[in-house]
XYZ file of C-alpha atoms in Angstrom:
175
model
C 14.048 4.155 0.156
C 12.389 4.590 3.537
C 8.860 4.648 2.085
C 9.664 1.603 -0.035
C 11.028 -0.146 3.067
C 7.853 0.771 4.995
C 5.646 -0.603 2.220
C 7.605 -3.840 1.974
C 7.632 -4.266 5.746
C 3.846 -3.841 5.852
C 3.363 -6.167 2.900
C 5.718 -9.023 3.777
C 7.693 -8.156 6.921
C 10.663 -8.157 4.520
C 10.168 -11.821 3.705
C 10.933 -12.303 -0.010
C 9.168 -15.685 0.028
C 5.939 -14.377 1.554
C 2.715 -15.588 -0.093
C -0.763 -14.375 0.831
C -3.982 -16.367 0.788
C -4.891 -14.515 -2.422
C -1.674 -15.494 -4.207
C 0.265 -12.249 -4.092
C 3.975 -12.868 -3.503
C 7.311 -11.413 -2.564
C 8.521 -8.523 -0.497
C 6.154 -6.121 -2.252
C 3.316 -8.670 -2.509
C 2.689 -8.213 -6.211
C -0.088 -9.970 -8.098
C 0.890 -11.897 -11.205
C -0.722 -9.266 -13.428
C 0.976 -6.333 -11.667
C 4.331 -8.123 -11.713
C 3.990 -8.741 -15.435
C 2.997 -5.104 -16.043
C 6.086 -3.770 -14.237
C 8.535 -6.276 -15.734
C 8.927 -8.652 -12.800
C 9.484 -12.268 -13.816
C 10.228 -13.661 -10.338
C 8.120 -12.100 -7.589
C 10.232 -13.791 -4.892
C 13.462 -12.230 -6.182
C 14.242 -9.418 -3.716
C 15.582 -6.931 -6.237
C 12.876 -7.599 -8.821
C 10.119 -7.360 -6.220
C 11.418 -4.092 -4.771
C 12.027 -2.497 -8.157
C 8.679 -3.713 -9.472
C 6.830 -2.525 -6.376
C 8.555 0.853 -6.636
C 7.603 1.135 -10.327
C 4.018 0.212 -9.564
C 3.803 2.693 -6.677
C 5.185 5.492 -8.863
C 2.591 4.647 -11.529
C -0.126 4.916 -8.880
C 1.202 8.286 -7.684
C 1.121 9.549 -11.285
C -2.495 8.358 -11.659
C -3.700 10.290 -8.627
C -6.030 13.142 -9.582
C -4.231 16.446 -10.127
C -6.866 18.082 -7.899
C -5.264 16.345 -4.922
C -2.521 18.303 -3.183
C 0.986 16.942 -3.819
C 1.468 16.322 -0.074
C -1.520 13.941 -0.080
C -0.898 12.069 -3.350
C 1.269 9.421 -1.680
C -1.552 8.572 0.734
C -4.035 8.071 -2.103
C -1.416 6.010 -3.982
C -0.810 3.843 -0.891
C -4.535 3.157 -0.666
C -4.559 2.286 -4.380
C -1.579 -0.052 -3.850
C -3.680 -1.971 -1.354
C -7.196 -1.911 -2.824
C -6.718 -0.761 -6.378
C -7.227 2.693 -7.856
C -10.841 1.981 -8.847
C -11.915 1.402 -5.240
C -10.096 4.567 -4.169
C -12.132 6.441 -6.769
C -15.281 4.838 -5.320
C -14.307 6.138 -1.871
C -13.787 9.593 -3.377
C -17.276 9.379 -4.944
C -18.735 8.467 -1.557
C -16.953 11.446 -0.004
C -18.501 13.713 -2.616
C -21.965 12.170 -2.063
C -21.698 12.675 1.669
C -20.541 16.296 1.481
C -16.899 15.582 2.304
C -13.916 16.695 0.254
C -12.881 13.934 -2.199
C -9.450 15.543 -2.583
C -8.481 15.383 1.099
C -7.163 12.081 2.435
C -8.700 12.463 5.907
C -12.163 12.848 4.332
C -11.707 9.936 1.924
C -10.251 7.730 4.652
C -13.521 8.176 6.573
C -15.420 6.705 3.592
C -13.293 3.557 3.218
C -15.192 1.483 5.824
C -18.430 2.217 3.956
C -17.159 0.117 1.049
C -17.822 -2.968 3.203
C -21.491 -2.084 3.672
C -23.975 -3.090 0.971
C -26.016 0.091 1.439
C -22.967 2.099 0.359
C -20.905 -0.118 -1.925
C -24.025 -0.810 -4.004
C -23.934 2.900 -4.936
C -20.388 2.671 -6.253
C -19.055 1.618 -9.629
C -16.677 -1.115 -8.416
C -18.562 -2.436 -5.381
C -17.368 -4.123 -2.246
C -13.861 -3.528 -0.918
C -12.198 -4.150 2.433
C -11.971 -0.484 3.309
C -11.072 -0.984 6.973
C -8.057 -2.987 5.835
C -6.927 -0.242 3.479
C -7.269 2.479 6.109
C -5.117 0.391 8.477
C -2.651 -0.380 5.680
C -2.051 3.300 4.951
C -1.772 4.231 8.628
C 0.694 1.451 9.415
C 2.902 2.419 6.488
C 2.841 6.022 7.679
C 3.913 4.865 11.148
C 6.691 2.637 9.800
C 7.862 5.420 7.499
C 8.016 7.929 10.364
C 9.934 5.393 12.448
C 12.477 4.883 9.674
C 12.885 8.638 9.173
C 13.481 9.298 12.869
C 15.638 6.305 13.740
C 17.808 5.881 10.679
C 20.749 7.804 12.090
C 20.709 6.090 15.490
C 20.416 2.532 14.234
C 21.576 1.310 10.879
C 18.086 0.283 9.774
C 19.225 -0.500 6.266
C 21.488 -3.149 7.793
C 18.612 -4.401 9.953
C 16.436 -4.703 6.828
C 19.219 -6.567 5.037
C 19.605 -8.943 7.974
C 15.853 -9.488 8.062
C 15.920 -10.335 4.369
C 18.732 -12.830 4.911
C 16.925 -14.326 7.891
C 13.768 -14.670 5.796
C 15.310 -17.683 4.114
C 14.614 -19.534 7.367
C 10.955 -18.527 7.445
C 8.055 -20.620 6.094
C 6.791 -19.679 2.631
C 3.300 -18.631 3.810
C 2.703 -15.396 5.698
């Protein structure tokens, strides 16, 4: 639950009514197509959003190449959650082209910013992507996740998250 909480905090700051400029919604910021694919009918419903986001994340973990070490699969799946699995594969291709290891997150993470540069993204199958954003996304979730793991016993963070969700009703609908 801690990783799911970290993802939803990064995505919406636990605001079930959050809406991005691109139209993704809810605590897990699902697109319409992703929501439909994972059985979510109301993206702003807390339980549906969390369950749907969890289902989607697990699907992404299962899609990660078996060549990637189990300890790193979550990182690749987090990147795919943010930018899509196709762009992650493009970053892996760039790693391979540049002599880095496409199966090691630290090497692939270094390639992500190149997806914003025409000289590099023109060599990929899926083109431009906001790689800097994805690198930050993954790192922030890792930080939030570590925080939740280390502070759960001291502070009832589940209760804090619940209170934040209840308080979200007072927040504006745009994030």
